[in-house]
Amino acid sequence: MSARTQDLIAAAQELLITTYAVQPIALESGKGCYVTDTDGKRYLDFAAGIAVASLGHAHEVMVKAIREQAEKLIVAPPSYTTAPKVDCARIIIENSCFDQVFFTNSGTEAIEACLKTARKWAYDNKGPACNEIIAFRKSFHGRSYGAASLTEKRHVQPYFGPYLSGIHFAEFNDIESVKKLLSANTAAIFIEPVQGEGGINPATPVFMKALRKLCDENKIMLVFDEIQTGWGRTGKLFAYQHMGVEPDISAFAKGMGSGFPIGAMAAKKPYSQVLTVGSHGSTYAGNPLATAVSAAVRGEIVKHDFIEHVQKSAAHLKEKLEEVQRKSNKISAIRGLGLLIGVDVTVDIKKLLRGLQGNGLLATQAGDATLRLTPPLIVKESEVDEAVDILERTLKELP
Ligand code: PLP
């Protein structure tokens, strides 16, 4: 490691509050599916900013949109209309089941908007006592108090309490466990169609249909957290399209900006009309720069052959991983949808991630022992082959 890199990492440890375990490398640049560290070593990036960089790094469409919009108008008060904000909303509405959009700066904030919408909708329509929410075990919805209250992991972080009251956790893919928690005061159900942080657990279409029916019968709002799954990641534009059901509202972030910070709550009418002037807002959300970049990114994703490419790459990745699984006793399961893949390993996951990094592949962890592979959606077949070769070699190196 060069002296510069050593200094950088030491400075990061000294200056930054360490809420993520600091990696032993510092990243400097990226192009396509590769990133390069400060010592010039190249890595195939199957982390993609934790399922964010859908167009990879330094994509020309993104770079052009950033440059052009930065020269024109970066910020406007949130009450003012700009063409990028309208374009950005239109791409969501024209390609989904939703009618209206509220922009945010992150996934957590999109969940916060959904939570406020759910509670206000229930207050307005079912009375002030109706404020309970059902979420799921192994869920992850973000880090603000509202989003963390919906995240089961809060139970291992009691020091932040008290969390929001009235939140109950059901078993994922188990409709009976949801029914047991239902009451006259249930306002909404929040679910990730594929649990991400919880270990890449896809919901079954049968379960999602039962959930939809339960919500319809009991006048409960159904909210999908598509922050990780939205905008092509699962091989369809939205994960709900795999499941034969539509939510009432959804949260998006990550891939919708391909690295530029932006999120959104998208809602069907009448749920989209719950938040009114003065009830919610954000200074930066929907700013011209973020929305111009996000519109450009999603303009690429909705092109007719883009999703087809994701499906082909995902099928190839799964096939290659299954080949390795047949040869190795160190992979116990492969799960996921599209290019959101979880590989359960019997080796120490931290050692595996470090070994992969040493061998030139970046990936992340989900759950307790799941390797999460989320390459850029533009990944080529040859890059998938290279990544799986590195994984196979690294697994062999580990005891
Ligand atoms: N919801 C899900 C499903 C996520 O995967 C994440 C982030 O990993 C979030 C919410 C929080 O998003 P953010 O980190 O942008 O606040």
Coordinates of C-alpha atoms and ligand atoms in Angstrom, one line a residue:
M1 CA 0.0 0.0 0.0
S2 CA 1.4 3.4 -1.0
A3 CA 2.1 6.1 1.6
R4 CA -0.7 8.2 0.1
T5 CA -3.2 5.5 0.6
Q6 CA -2.0 4.8 4.1
D7 CA -2.3 8.5 5.0
L8 CA -5.8 8.7 3.4
I9 CA -7.1 5.7 5.4
A10 CA -5.5 6.9 8.6
A11 CA -7.1 10.4 8.1
A12 CA -10.5 8.8 7.4
Q13 CA -10.3 6.9 10.7
E14 CA -9.3 10.0 12.5
L15 CA -11.7 12.5 10.9
L16 CA -14.8 10.5 10.2
I17 CA -17.3 9.0 12.7
T18 CA -16.9 5.3 12.0
T19 CA -20.4 4.0 11.4
Y20 CA -19.2 1.5 8.7
A21 CA -16.2 -0.8 9.1
V22 CA -13.4 1.0 7.2
Q23 CA -12.1 -0.9 4.2
P24 CA -8.4 -1.3 3.7
I25 CA -8.5 0.4 0.3
A26 CA -9.4 3.9 -1.0
L27 CA -11.3 4.3 -4.2
E28 CA -10.3 6.9 -6.8
S29 CA -12.1 6.4 -10.1
G30 CA -14.4 4.2 -12.0
K31 CA -15.5 3.4 -15.6
G32 CA -18.2 1.0 -16.6
C33 CA -18.1 -2.0 -14.2
Y34 CA -14.6 -1.4 -12.9
V35 CA -13.3 0.9 -10.1
T36 CA -9.7 1.8 -9.5
D37 CA -8.1 2.4 -6.1
T38 CA -5.5 5.0 -5.1
D39 CA -2.7 2.6 -5.8
G40 CA -3.9 1.9 -9.3
K41 CA -5.4 -1.5 -8.7
R42 CA -8.5 -2.3 -10.6
Y43 CA -11.6 -4.1 -9.2
L44 CA -14.7 -5.5 -10.9
D45 CA -17.4 -3.7 -9.0
F46 CA -20.2 -6.2 -8.1
A47 CA -21.2 -3.9 -5.1
A48 CA -22.0 -1.0 -7.4
G49 CA -22.4 1.3 -4.4
I50 CA -24.7 -1.3 -2.7
A51 CA -27.0 -1.9 -5.7
V52 CA -26.9 1.7 -6.7
A53 CA -24.7 2.3 -9.9
S54 CA -27.2 0.8 -12.4
L55 CA -25.4 2.4 -15.3
G56 CA -22.0 1.6 -13.9
H57 CA -19.4 4.3 -13.4
A58 CA -18.9 7.5 -15.4
H59 CA -21.6 6.6 -17.9
E60 CA -21.6 9.2 -20.6
V61 CA -25.3 9.9 -20.4
M62 CA -25.0 10.7 -16.7
V63 CA -21.9 12.7 -17.0
K64 CA -23.5 14.8 -19.8
A65 CA -26.7 15.3 -17.8
I66 CA -24.7 16.4 -14.7
R67 CA -22.5 18.8 -16.8
E68 CA -25.4 20.3 -18.8
Q69 CA -27.8 20.8 -15.9
A70 CA -25.0 22.1 -13.6
E71 CA -24.3 24.9 -16.1
K72 CA -28.0 25.7 -16.3
L73 CA -29.6 25.5 -12.9
I74 CA -28.6 23.5 -9.8
V75 CA -31.1 24.5 -7.2
A76 CA -34.6 26.0 -7.0
P77 CA -37.0 26.5 -4.1
P78 CA -39.1 23.3 -3.8
S79 CA -42.3 25.2 -4.6
Y80 CA -41.0 26.2 -8.1
T81 CA -41.6 24.1 -11.2
T82 CA -38.6 23.1 -13.3
A83 CA -38.6 21.0 -16.5
P84 CA -36.3 18.3 -15.0
K85 CA -38.6 17.8 -12.1
V86 CA -41.6 17.3 -14.4
D87 CA -39.6 15.0 -16.8
C88 CA -38.3 12.9 -13.9
A89 CA -41.8 12.4 -12.5
R90 CA -43.2 11.7 -15.9
I91 CA -40.8 8.8 -16.4
I92 CA -42.0 7.2 -13.2
I93 CA -45.7 7.7 -14.0
E94 CA -45.5 6.5 -17.6
N95 CA -43.7 3.3 -16.6
S96 CA -45.5 2.2 -13.4
C97 CA -48.9 1.8 -11.8
F98 CA -48.6 5.1 -9.9
D99 CA -50.2 8.5 -10.5
Q100 CA -48.1 11.0 -8.6
V101 CA -44.6 11.4 -7.1
F102 CA -42.9 13.0 -4.1
F103 CA -39.1 13.3 -4.5
T104 CA -36.6 12.8 -1.7
N105 CA -32.8 12.7 -1.4
S106 CA -32.5 9.2 -0.2
G107 CA -34.2 5.9 0.4
T108 CA -34.8 6.5 4.1
E109 CA -36.5 9.8 3.3
A110 CA -38.8 8.0 0.8
I111 CA -39.8 5.6 3.5
E112 CA -40.4 8.5 5.8
A113 CA -42.8 10.0 3.2
C114 CA -44.6 6.7 2.9
L115 CA -44.9 6.3 6.6
K116 CA -46.4 9.8 7.0
T117 CA -48.7 9.2 4.1
A118 CA -49.9 5.9 5.6
R119 CA -50.6 7.4 9.0
K120 CA -52.3 10.5 7.7
W121 CA -54.4 8.5 5.3
A122 CA -55.5 6.2 8.1
Y123 CA -56.1 9.2 10.4
D124 CA -58.2 10.9 7.7
N125 CA -60.1 7.8 6.7
K126 CA -60.3 5.5 9.7
G127 CA -59.8 7.7 12.7
P128 CA -56.9 9.0 14.9
A129 CA -56.5 5.7 16.7
C130 CA -55.7 3.9 13.4
N131 CA -51.9 4.3 13.3
E132 CA -50.4 0.8 13.6
I133 CA -48.1 -0.6 11.0
I134 CA -47.1 -4.2 10.2
A135 CA -43.5 -4.7 8.9
F136 CA -41.5 -8.0 8.7
R137 CA -38.8 -9.8 10.4
K138 CA -35.4 -9.3 8.7
S139 CA -36.7 -6.1 7.2
F140 CA -34.5 -3.1 6.4
H141 CA -36.1 0.3 5.6
G142 CA -33.5 2.8 6.6
R143 CA -31.9 4.7 9.4
S144 CA -34.1 7.6 10.4
Y145 CA -36.4 7.1 13.4
G146 CA -39.4 6.3 11.3
A147 CA -37.6 4.0 8.9
A148 CA -35.6 2.4 11.7
S149 CA -38.8 1.8 13.6
L150 CA -39.9 -0.4 10.7
T151 CA -36.6 -2.2 10.6
E152 CA -36.4 -5.3 12.7
K153 CA -32.7 -4.8 13.4
R154 CA -33.8 -2.0 15.8
H155 CA -34.1 -4.7 18.4
V156 CA -30.3 -5.0 18.5
Q157 CA -30.0 -1.2 18.8
P158 CA -32.1 -0.6 22.0
Y159 CA -29.9 2.4 22.9
F160 CA -31.7 4.5 20.3
G161 CA -35.1 3.9 21.7
P162 CA -37.9 4.6 22.2
Y163 CA -38.8 3.9 18.6
L164 CA -42.2 4.7 17.1
S165 CA -44.9 2.8 18.8
G166 CA -47.6 0.7 17.1
I167 CA -45.2 -1.2 14.8
H168 CA -45.4 -5.0 14.7
F169 CA -43.2 -7.5 12.9
A170 CA -44.7 -10.5 11.0
E171 CA -42.9 -13.5 9.5
F172 CA -41.9 -12.9 5.9
N173 CA -43.9 -15.1 3.4
D174 CA -46.3 -16.2 6.1
I175 CA -49.7 -14.8 5.7
E176 CA -51.0 -16.4 9.0
S177 CA -48.5 -14.5 11.0
V178 CA -49.7 -11.2 9.4
K179 CA -53.3 -12.1 10.2
K180 CA -52.4 -12.6 13.8
L181 CA -51.1 -9.0 14.0
L182 CA -54.0 -7.4 12.2
S183 CA -56.4 -5.1 14.2
A184 CA -58.9 -2.4 13.6
N185 CA -56.0 0.0 14.1
T186 CA -53.8 -1.4 11.3
A187 CA -53.1 1.5 8.9
A188 CA -50.5 -0.1 6.6
I189 CA -48.3 -3.0 5.7
F190 CA -44.7 -2.2 4.6
I191 CA -42.7 -4.9 2.8
E192 CA -39.6 -5.3 0.6
P193 CA -40.6 -7.5 -2.4
V194 CA -37.1 -8.9 -2.1
Q195 CA -35.6 -8.4 1.4
G196 CA -32.1 -6.9 0.7
E197 CA -30.1 -6.4 3.9
G198 CA -32.0 -9.3 5.5
G199 CA -30.3 -11.8 3.2
I200 CA -31.8 -11.5 -0.4
N201 CA -35.1 -13.2 0.4
P202 CA -37.7 -12.9 -2.4
A203 CA -41.4 -12.8 -1.4
T204 CA -43.5 -15.4 -3.1
P205 CA -46.2 -14.3 -5.5
V206 CA -48.7 -16.4 -3.5
F207 CA -47.8 -14.5 -0.3
M208 CA -47.9 -11.1 -2.1
K209 CA -51.3 -11.8 -3.6
A210 CA -52.6 -12.9 -0.1
L211 CA -51.2 -9.7 1.3
R212 CA -53.0 -7.6 -1.3
K213 CA -56.3 -9.4 -0.6
L214 CA -55.9 -8.9 3.1
C215 CA -55.3 -5.2 2.6
D216 CA -58.2 -4.7 0.2
E217 CA -60.6 -6.6 2.6
N218 CA -59.5 -4.6 5.6
K219 CA -58.9 -1.2 4.0
I220 CA -55.2 -1.2 4.8
M221 CA -52.6 0.6 2.7
L222 CA -50.0 -1.7 1.1
V223 CA -46.5 -0.2 0.7
F224 CA -43.7 -1.7 -1.2
D225 CA -40.1 -0.7 -0.4
E226 CA -38.5 -0.9 -3.9
I227 CA -35.5 1.1 -2.9
Q228 CA -33.2 -1.8 -3.7
T229 CA -35.4 -3.7 -6.2
G230 CA -36.7 -0.8 -8.3
W231 CA -35.7 0.4 -11.7
G232 CA -34.6 -2.8 -13.4
R233 CA -32.5 -4.4 -10.7
T234 CA -34.7 -7.6 -10.5
G235 CA -35.0 -8.1 -14.3
K236 CA -38.3 -6.2 -14.5
L237 CA -38.7 -2.4 -14.1
F238 CA -40.2 -3.0 -10.6
A239 CA -40.3 -6.1 -8.5
Y240 CA -44.1 -5.9 -8.0
Q241 CA -44.3 -6.9 -11.7
H242 CA -42.9 -10.3 -10.9
M243 CA -45.6 -10.8 -8.3
G244 CA -48.9 -10.2 -10.0
V245 CA -49.9 -7.5 -7.5
E246 CA -49.7 -3.7 -7.3
P247 CA -48.9 -1.8 -4.2
D248 CA -50.8 1.5 -3.2
I249 CA -47.5 3.3 -2.8
S250 CA -43.8 2.5 -3.2
A251 CA -40.5 3.9 -2.2
F252 CA -37.6 4.2 -4.6
A253 CA -33.9 5.4 -4.4
K254 CA -30.6 3.6 -5.2
G255 CA -30.7 2.7 -8.9
M256 CA -33.1 5.6 -9.8
G257 CA -30.1 7.9 -9.7
S258 CA -27.3 5.4 -10.4
G259 CA -25.2 7.1 -7.8
F260 CA -26.6 10.6 -7.8
P261 CA -28.5 11.0 -4.5
I262 CA -32.3 10.9 -5.2
G263 CA -35.3 8.9 -4.0
A264 CA -39.0 9.1 -4.4
M265 CA -42.3 8.0 -3.0
A266 CA -44.7 7.2 -5.9
A267 CA -48.4 6.7 -5.1
K268 CA -51.7 5.8 -6.7
K269 CA -54.6 8.2 -6.3
P270 CA -56.2 8.8 -3.8
Y271 CA -53.1 7.9 -1.6
S272 CA -51.0 10.4 -3.6
Q273 CA -53.4 13.2 -2.4
V274 CA -52.9 12.5 1.3
L275 CA -49.9 14.8 1.8
T276 CA -51.0 18.4 1.3
V277 CA -49.3 21.8 1.3
G278 CA -47.4 22.3 4.5
S279 CA -47.7 18.7 5.7
H280 CA -44.3 17.5 4.4
G281 CA -41.4 18.8 2.4
S282 CA -37.6 19.0 1.8
T283 CA -35.3 21.8 0.7
Y284 CA -33.2 19.7 -1.7
A285 CA -35.7 17.1 -2.8
G286 CA -36.6 17.4 -6.5
N287 CA -33.9 19.9 -7.2
P288 CA -33.1 20.5 -10.9
L289 CA -29.7 18.8 -10.8
A290 CA -30.8 15.5 -9.1
T291 CA -34.0 15.2 -11.2
A292 CA -32.2 15.9 -14.5
V293 CA -29.6 13.2 -13.8
S294 CA -32.2 10.7 -12.6
A295 CA -34.4 11.4 -15.6
A296 CA -31.4 10.8 -17.9
V297 CA -30.5 7.6 -16.0
R298 CA -34.0 6.2 -16.2
G299 CA -34.3 7.3 -19.8
E300 CA -31.6 4.6 -20.5
I301 CA -33.2 2.0 -18.2
V302 CA -36.6 2.2 -20.0
K303 CA -35.1 1.8 -23.5
H304 CA -36.6 -1.3 -25.0
D305 CA -33.6 -3.7 -24.8
F306 CA -32.2 -2.6 -21.4
I307 CA -34.3 -4.9 -19.2
E308 CA -33.8 -7.7 -21.7
H309 CA -30.1 -7.3 -21.2
V310 CA -30.5 -7.4 -17.4
Q311 CA -32.5 -10.6 -17.7
K312 CA -29.9 -12.3 -19.9
S313 CA -27.0 -11.2 -17.7
A314 CA -28.9 -12.4 -14.6
A315 CA -29.6 -15.8 -16.1
H316 CA -25.9 -16.1 -17.1
L317 CA -24.7 -15.1 -13.6
K318 CA -27.1 -17.6 -11.9
E319 CA -26.0 -20.4 -14.3
K320 CA -22.3 -19.7 -13.7
L321 CA -22.8 -19.6 -9.9
E322 CA -24.7 -22.9 -10.0
E323 CA -21.8 -24.4 -11.9
V324 CA -19.5 -23.3 -9.0
Q325 CA -22.0 -24.6 -6.4
R326 CA -22.0 -28.1 -8.1
K327 CA -18.2 -28.2 -7.8
S328 CA -17.8 -26.6 -4.3
N329 CA -19.2 -27.5 -0.9
K330 CA -18.8 -23.9 0.2
I331 CA -22.0 -22.6 -1.4
S332 CA -25.2 -23.8 0.3
A333 CA -27.8 -21.7 -1.5
I334 CA -28.2 -19.2 -4.3
R335 CA -31.3 -16.9 -4.2
G336 CA -32.5 -13.7 -5.7
L337 CA -34.2 -12.0 -8.6
G338 CA -32.4 -10.6 -11.6
L339 CA -29.1 -8.9 -10.7
L340 CA -29.9 -9.0 -7.0
I341 CA -28.3 -12.2 -6.0
G342 CA -27.5 -13.7 -2.6
V343 CA -25.1 -16.6 -2.3
D344 CA -25.1 -18.4 1.1
V345 CA -21.6 -19.5 1.9
T346 CA -20.2 -21.9 4.6
V347 CA -16.9 -20.0 4.8
D348 CA -16.5 -16.9 7.0
I349 CA -18.3 -14.2 5.0
K350 CA -15.9 -11.4 6.2
K351 CA -12.9 -13.4 5.1
L352 CA -14.6 -14.1 1.8
L353 CA -15.3 -10.5 1.1
R354 CA -11.7 -9.5 2.0
G355 CA -10.3 -12.4 -0.2
L356 CA -12.5 -11.3 -3.1
Q357 CA -11.3 -7.7 -2.7
G358 CA -7.7 -8.9 -2.7
N359 CA -8.4 -10.9 -5.9
G360 CA -10.1 -7.9 -7.6
L361 CA -13.8 -8.3 -7.0
L362 CA -15.9 -5.9 -4.8
A363 CA -19.1 -7.3 -3.3
T364 CA -21.2 -6.8 -0.1
Q365 CA -22.7 -8.8 2.7
A366 CA -26.4 -9.3 3.3
G367 CA -27.9 -11.2 6.3
D368 CA -25.5 -13.2 8.5
A369 CA -23.6 -15.2 5.9
T370 CA -24.8 -14.2 2.5
L371 CA -22.6 -12.8 -0.3
R372 CA -24.6 -10.1 -2.1
L373 CA -23.8 -9.6 -5.8
T374 CA -25.3 -6.5 -7.3
P375 CA -23.3 -5.6 -10.4
P376 CA -24.2 -2.6 -12.6
L377 CA -27.1 -3.5 -14.8
I378 CA -24.9 -2.9 -17.9
V379 CA -22.6 -5.8 -16.9
K380 CA -21.3 -7.8 -19.8
E381 CA -21.2 -11.6 -20.1
S382 CA -17.4 -11.5 -20.0
E383 CA -17.5 -9.5 -16.8
V384 CA -19.9 -12.0 -15.2
D385 CA -17.5 -14.8 -16.1
E386 CA -14.5 -12.9 -14.6
A387 CA -16.4 -12.2 -11.4
V388 CA -17.5 -15.9 -11.0
D389 CA -13.9 -17.1 -11.7
I390 CA -12.6 -14.8 -9.0
L391 CA -15.3 -16.1 -6.6
E392 CA -14.4 -19.7 -7.4
R393 CA -10.7 -19.1 -6.9
T394 CA -11.3 -17.2 -3.6
L395 CA -13.5 -19.9 -2.2
K396 CA -10.8 -22.5 -3.0
E397 CA -8.2 -20.4 -1.1
L398 CA -10.4 -20.2 2.1
P399 CA -10.4 -23.0 4.6
Ligands
PLP1 N1 -34.9 0.3 2.1 C1 -34.1 -0.6 1.5 C2 -34.8 -1.9 1.0 C3 -32.8 -0.5 1.4 O1 -32.0 -1.4 0.9 C4 -32.2 0.7 1.9 C5 -30.7 0.9 1.8 O2 -29.9 0.0 1.8 C6 -33.0 1.7 2.4 C7 -34.3 1.5 2.5 C8 -32.4 3.0 2.9 O3 -32.0 3.8 1.9 P1 -30.9 4.9 2.1 O4 -29.6 4.3 2.5 O5 -30.8 5.6 0.7 O6 -31.4 5.9 3.1

